Amino acid sequence: MKEFGLYIHFPFCIKKCHYCDFNSVAWQDELAAEFFTALCEEVKMVAAEYNHPILKSIFLGGGTPSCFSGQAIVNLLLLLKEEFDLKEGLEVTIEANPGTINQDKLIAFKEAGINRLSFGVQSFDNQILNKLGRIHTADEARDNYYLAREVGFTNINLDLIFAVPGQELSEWRTTLDFALQLTPEHLATYNLKIEPGTKLGDDLARGRIDPVSQDLDLEMYQLTKDLLIDNGYEHYEISNFSKLGYRSKHNQIYWKNRPYLALGPGAHFYDGKVRGNNLESIGKYINIIDTGKRPIENEERLSREDKIIETIILGLRLKEGISILEFEEEFGESIYNIYNEELTELNEQELIKINSQKISLTEKGMVLANDVLSEFVL
């Protein structure tokens, strides 16, 4: 039987952050309750459609899943256990905002079977947190991290953001140093992309803020790599670092282009043949489910060319890169037949490295990843 990862999107936050363009809205009691009822129905629909398959990872994301009560999360995990075959030892992650956590909720999460916490800390600098529109303080993030440890969580990720307008290299270094003192098992570090339609996007358009320069952005990225590697973290993906044995199992499903199911408004799925997404509107999502139908907005059966491009672009994000043999076995053709010119040029520019078994990004290629990956669009 085919194994899947499962992503569940919770489209609610206490309030919208200044940089966020994800599908989420500010919390509304009645709408959140209606959404949760619809979500449980979608669980049953998808499980039945795929004949109650094996799940090898579960990721509760958003939005802010930790806005919901501990009991709601317990009930959801019990339903998943009833409707799917949960693989022994599967990774179950919940994204949590430090401003929405308490001891009782953490205990409930753990009892529900969640074994990995992903804290959206973003910064340990209160001025930066304020610029980002976060609802928590640096002290709250630290205190909730320690609380999670006391409850018994042994696999914790911290999300951090750099290249915030006005941020200096020394300020980013302070956040990294503080994070390292906490010794989380995993760190995900992202440079801020200012998107249209966000508060920061509006501020940028109106000239109220200036983006961080590309040179400073690269300095911050290089500092991140050097500091985390020196402190025992493996740089296993462009933006992700882990202690030995703590790579994100769920995210590796995406990067290795393996199948995953997805639930919730706007959630994207890839079942190995078809890629698609749900309706983004929470109201429409609820209404469609109420009629007994899945709330799918788009579906696309991927061509061989689509699968090749995605395999390359996603796989090169990982430290190990792409297996030359596995590529040929999957597509029945050598990667050199398709991309010989691009591979030769990128190799000469020292942006990728090639040996008899694999193709991967160099350190220089990691820094310039977007430019490198764009070369593989057929």
XYZ file of C-alpha atoms in Angstrom:
378
model
C 0.000 0.000 0.000
C 1.242 3.483 -0.857
C 2.467 5.629 2.048
C 1.706 9.333 2.296
C 2.642 12.331 4.343
C -0.325 14.381 5.545
C -0.456 18.167 5.854
C -3.378 19.866 7.627
C -3.828 23.620 7.257
C -5.363 25.638 10.091
C -6.262 29.033 8.594
C -6.503 31.053 11.833
C -4.126 33.257 13.823
C -4.667 35.559 16.785
C -3.805 38.340 14.348
C -2.119 38.614 10.981
C 1.663 39.185 11.094
C 3.046 42.095 9.063
C 4.938 39.839 6.617
C 2.443 36.987 6.233
C 0.807 36.200 2.890
C -0.298 32.693 3.913
C -3.948 31.713 3.783
C -5.017 32.778 7.282
C -7.416 35.141 9.032
C -7.766 36.556 12.539
C -9.483 34.221 14.983
C -13.307 34.098 14.990
C -14.924 31.681 17.459
C -17.923 30.650 15.356
C -16.035 30.368 12.064
C -13.228 28.377 13.716
C -15.770 25.919 15.163
C -17.455 25.492 11.762
C -14.069 25.005 10.104
C -13.072 22.312 12.588
C -16.303 20.383 12.008
C -15.755 20.580 8.238
C -12.111 19.525 8.613
C -13.146 16.353 10.454
C -15.518 15.547 7.590
C -12.739 16.124 5.068
C -10.528 13.697 7.002
C -13.148 10.982 6.459
C -13.623 11.844 2.779
C -9.925 11.740 1.917
C -9.270 8.589 3.956
C -12.097 6.795 2.149
C -11.026 8.028 -1.301
C -7.505 6.657 -0.826
C -8.725 3.463 0.890
C -7.479 4.402 4.380
C -3.773 4.480 3.462
C -0.643 4.477 5.580
C 0.546 7.843 6.916
C 4.282 8.162 7.518
C 4.170 11.760 8.788
C 1.601 14.312 9.928
C 2.177 18.063 9.929
C -0.320 20.486 11.485
C 0.481 23.901 10.023
C -1.063 27.233 9.293
C -1.907 29.775 10.277
C -1.550 28.823 13.901
C -2.825 25.346 14.837
C -1.976 26.084 18.480
C -4.805 28.667 18.514
C -7.098 25.671 18.881
C -7.703 23.999 22.225
C -5.699 21.018 23.359
C -8.875 18.933 23.322
C -9.595 19.855 19.686
C -6.144 18.639 18.661
C -6.611 15.451 20.718
C -9.932 14.793 18.961
C -8.390 15.375 15.538
C -5.502 12.974 16.182
C -7.930 10.322 17.451
C -9.930 10.690 14.234
C -6.792 10.369 12.109
C -5.928 7.189 13.982
C -9.378 5.794 13.209
C -9.396 6.753 9.526
C -5.774 6.119 8.508
C -3.157 3.463 9.165
C -0.519 5.355 11.175
C 2.962 4.016 10.594
C 4.811 3.054 13.746
C 7.176 5.807 14.879
C 5.709 8.401 12.517
C 6.662 12.035 13.038
C 3.738 14.231 14.147
C 4.500 17.964 14.077
C 2.459 20.946 15.201
C 3.370 24.558 14.462
C 2.974 26.673 17.574
C 3.098 30.391 18.219
C 4.684 31.083 21.624
C 1.844 33.518 22.338
C -0.749 30.721 22.193
C 0.825 28.073 24.430
C 0.404 27.025 28.052
C 1.295 23.937 30.068
C -2.111 22.261 29.795
C -2.139 22.680 26.017
C 1.372 21.248 25.681
C 0.424 18.254 27.832
C -2.654 17.665 25.659
C -0.545 17.876 22.481
C 1.894 15.308 23.819
C -0.861 12.955 24.951
C -2.465 13.263 21.508
C 0.686 11.791 19.962
C 2.440 14.940 18.787
C 6.165 14.317 19.078
C 7.639 17.352 17.317
C 7.028 21.024 18.090
C 7.818 23.757 15.596
C 7.898 27.104 17.397
C 7.420 30.207 15.234
C 9.882 32.297 17.238
C 11.252 34.356 14.296
C 13.499 36.474 16.551
C 14.776 36.873 20.094
C 14.851 40.650 19.625
C 11.678 42.428 20.764
C 12.172 45.318 18.329
C 12.349 42.887 15.414
C 9.326 40.976 16.737
C 7.418 44.258 16.843
C 8.396 45.074 13.246
C 7.185 41.638 12.181
C 3.893 42.064 14.038
C 4.384 39.003 16.248
C 2.115 38.641 19.296
C 4.791 37.225 21.628
C 7.941 38.587 23.248
C 11.419 37.069 23.300
C 10.930 36.130 26.968
C 7.656 34.341 26.179
C 9.351 32.371 23.420
C 12.148 31.329 25.780
C 9.763 30.463 28.632
C 7.494 28.371 26.410
C 10.489 26.543 24.992
C 11.555 25.549 28.504
C 7.954 24.650 29.353
C 7.846 22.289 26.367
C 11.021 20.644 27.632
C 9.495 20.220 31.097
C 6.418 18.581 29.554
C 8.740 16.120 27.819
C 9.157 17.223 24.200
C 12.506 16.027 22.874
C 12.220 17.210 19.264
C 11.803 20.976 18.896
C 12.313 23.212 15.870
C 12.685 26.976 16.025
C 11.718 29.065 12.976
C 13.822 32.215 12.660
C 13.694 35.087 10.128
C 16.558 37.334 9.003
C 16.963 40.240 6.578
C 14.234 42.250 8.296
C 14.238 45.936 7.229
C 16.517 47.873 9.560
C 18.096 44.726 11.008
C 21.870 44.708 11.424
C 24.204 41.721 11.190
C 25.044 41.989 14.903
C 21.332 41.832 15.799
C 20.863 38.660 13.774
C 23.970 37.215 15.438
C 22.404 37.885 18.855
C 19.261 35.941 17.907
C 21.331 33.017 16.592
C 23.463 32.982 19.754
C 20.362 32.938 21.944
C 18.820 30.128 19.891
C 22.003 28.085 20.186
C 21.960 28.465 23.974
C 18.570 26.720 23.957
C 19.996 23.773 21.952
C 16.902 22.904 19.870
C 17.110 19.781 17.740
C 16.289 21.717 14.568
C 16.491 25.273 13.240
C 14.783 26.652 10.135
C 16.188 30.035 9.111
C 14.567 32.075 6.345
C 15.445 35.392 4.779
C 12.405 37.651 4.776
C 10.584 37.964 1.473
C 8.391 41.076 1.499
C 5.226 40.102 -0.338
C 2.592 42.374 -1.928
C -0.623 42.530 0.047
C 1.100 42.371 3.434
C 1.627 45.298 5.803
C 5.361 45.248 5.100
C 4.619 45.064 1.379
C 2.444 48.160 1.695
C 5.120 49.943 3.750
C 7.732 49.119 1.106
C 5.507 50.354 -1.734
C 4.906 53.625 0.121
C 8.609 54.146 0.841
C 8.237 53.764 4.612
C 10.860 51.017 4.804
C 13.881 49.940 2.796
C 14.648 46.284 2.128
C 17.900 44.843 3.425
C 20.615 44.975 0.753
C 21.485 41.784 -1.120
C 25.025 41.947 0.279
C 23.780 42.085 3.885
C 21.251 39.348 3.166
C 24.078 37.086 1.923
C 26.253 38.018 4.926
C 23.445 36.987 7.266
C 22.991 33.702 5.409
C 26.721 32.952 5.492
C 26.882 33.780 9.209
C 23.959 31.436 9.832
C 25.636 28.554 8.017
C 29.027 29.067 9.665
C 27.685 29.508 13.185
C 25.232 26.618 13.144
C 27.639 24.182 11.497
C 30.331 25.144 14.030
C 27.851 24.328 16.781
C 27.110 20.815 15.588
C 24.166 21.335 13.250
C 23.984 19.636 9.871
C 23.095 21.973 7.009
C 20.925 19.429 5.222
C 18.696 21.765 3.165
C 19.095 25.339 1.945
C 17.271 26.858 4.940
C 17.282 23.957 7.409
C 19.725 22.728 10.037
C 19.435 19.780 12.398
C 21.203 17.809 15.057
C 22.106 14.279 13.967
C 18.934 12.229 13.502
C 16.522 15.169 13.684
C 15.950 16.164 10.074
C 12.319 17.032 9.384
C 10.867 13.782 8.057
C 7.744 15.494 6.746
C 9.519 18.259 4.835
C 11.824 15.714 3.236
C 8.716 14.212 1.603
C 8.295 17.529 -0.263
C 11.954 17.859 -1.201
C 12.172 14.266 -2.431
C 8.945 14.762 -4.425
C 7.147 11.934 -2.636
C 3.325 11.819 -2.330
C 1.442 13.687 0.361
C -2.195 14.421 1.087
C -3.454 17.749 2.375
C -6.528 18.991 4.213
C -7.883 22.423 5.048
C -8.542 25.645 3.092
C -5.924 26.316 0.411
C -3.890 23.207 1.260
C -1.817 21.765 -1.611
C -1.457 18.022 -2.235
C 0.444 15.670 -4.536
C -0.696 12.042 -4.510
C 2.016 10.800 -6.865
C -0.048 11.381 -10.009
C -2.173 14.466 -9.431
C -1.183 17.785 -7.903
C -3.899 20.103 -6.658
C -5.194 22.444 -3.999
C -8.292 23.122 -1.956
C -10.412 26.269 -2.094
C -8.786 29.055 -0.083
C -11.980 30.702 1.174
C -12.873 29.267 4.574
C -16.582 29.887 3.945
C -16.565 28.174 0.550
C -14.485 25.317 1.965
C -17.101 24.723 4.685
C -20.031 25.026 2.281
C -18.626 22.529 -0.231
C -17.914 19.968 2.468
C -21.454 20.448 3.788
C -22.683 19.203 0.381
C -20.646 16.007 0.768
C -17.980 16.938 -1.786
C -14.249 17.460 -1.447
C -13.351 21.185 -1.537
C -10.847 20.936 -4.403
C -10.286 24.057 -6.492
C -7.617 22.843 -8.941
C -6.270 19.465 -10.028
C -3.534 18.782 -12.553
C -2.204 15.453 -13.734
C 1.546 15.959 -14.013
C 3.329 15.240 -17.268
C 6.667 13.444 -17.371
C 8.311 16.816 -18.015
C 6.622 18.336 -14.940
C 7.836 15.463 -12.756
C 11.402 15.792 -14.046
C 11.518 19.534 -13.334
C 10.069 19.121 -9.846
C 12.407 16.231 -9.001
C 15.429 18.363 -9.945
C 14.340 21.646 -8.363
C 13.183 20.069 -5.097
C 15.967 17.494 -4.851
C 18.785 19.994 -5.299
C 17.592 21.836 -2.189
C 18.916 18.927 -0.134
C 22.566 18.544 0.836
C 22.677 15.083 -0.794
C 21.253 16.430 -4.031
C 19.984 14.060 -6.730
C 20.934 10.421 -7.224
C 21.938 9.935 -10.867
C 20.932 6.252 -10.753
C 17.546 6.879 -9.082
C 16.762 9.592 -11.629
C 17.462 7.205 -14.516
C 15.439 4.412 -12.890
C 12.455 6.711 -12.364
C 12.426 8.406 -15.772
C 14.044 5.778 -17.985
C 16.619 8.237 -19.276
C 19.948 9.618 -18.127
C 19.824 13.065 -16.574
C 22.677 14.011 -18.943
C 20.479 13.372 -21.980
C 18.061 16.012 -20.735
C 20.282 18.566 -19.002
C 23.818 18.042 -20.321
C 24.324 21.672 -21.370
C 22.967 23.108 -18.105
C 24.932 20.665 -15.936
C 28.178 21.376 -17.782
C 27.764 25.142 -17.462
C 26.773 25.089 -13.781
C 29.634 22.705 -12.993
C 32.135 25.012 -14.726
C 30.768 27.935 -12.663
C 31.273 25.819 -9.496
C 27.580 26.128 -8.615
C 27.044 22.349 -8.619
C 29.318 19.388 -7.993
C 29.014 16.104 -9.865
C 30.426 12.684 -9.076
C 29.586 9.197 -10.313
C 26.598 8.904 -7.953
C 25.001 12.296 -7.447
C 24.619 15.943 -8.386
C 24.395 18.536 -5.613
C 24.793 22.236 -4.972
C 28.156 23.623 -3.900
C 28.389 26.136 -1.037
C 28.355 28.873 -3.669
C 25.368 27.200 -5.324
C 23.435 27.150 -2.036
C 23.827 30.918 -1.739
C 22.671 31.431 -5.325
C 20.119 28.604 -5.266
C 17.263 30.466 -6.947
C 19.439 31.306 -9.947
C 20.758 27.742 -10.177
C 17.358 26.046 -9.906
C 15.827 28.304 -12.570
C 18.218 26.736 -15.104
C 16.320 23.444 -14.927
C 12.957 24.726 -16.133
C 12.564 22.980 -19.496
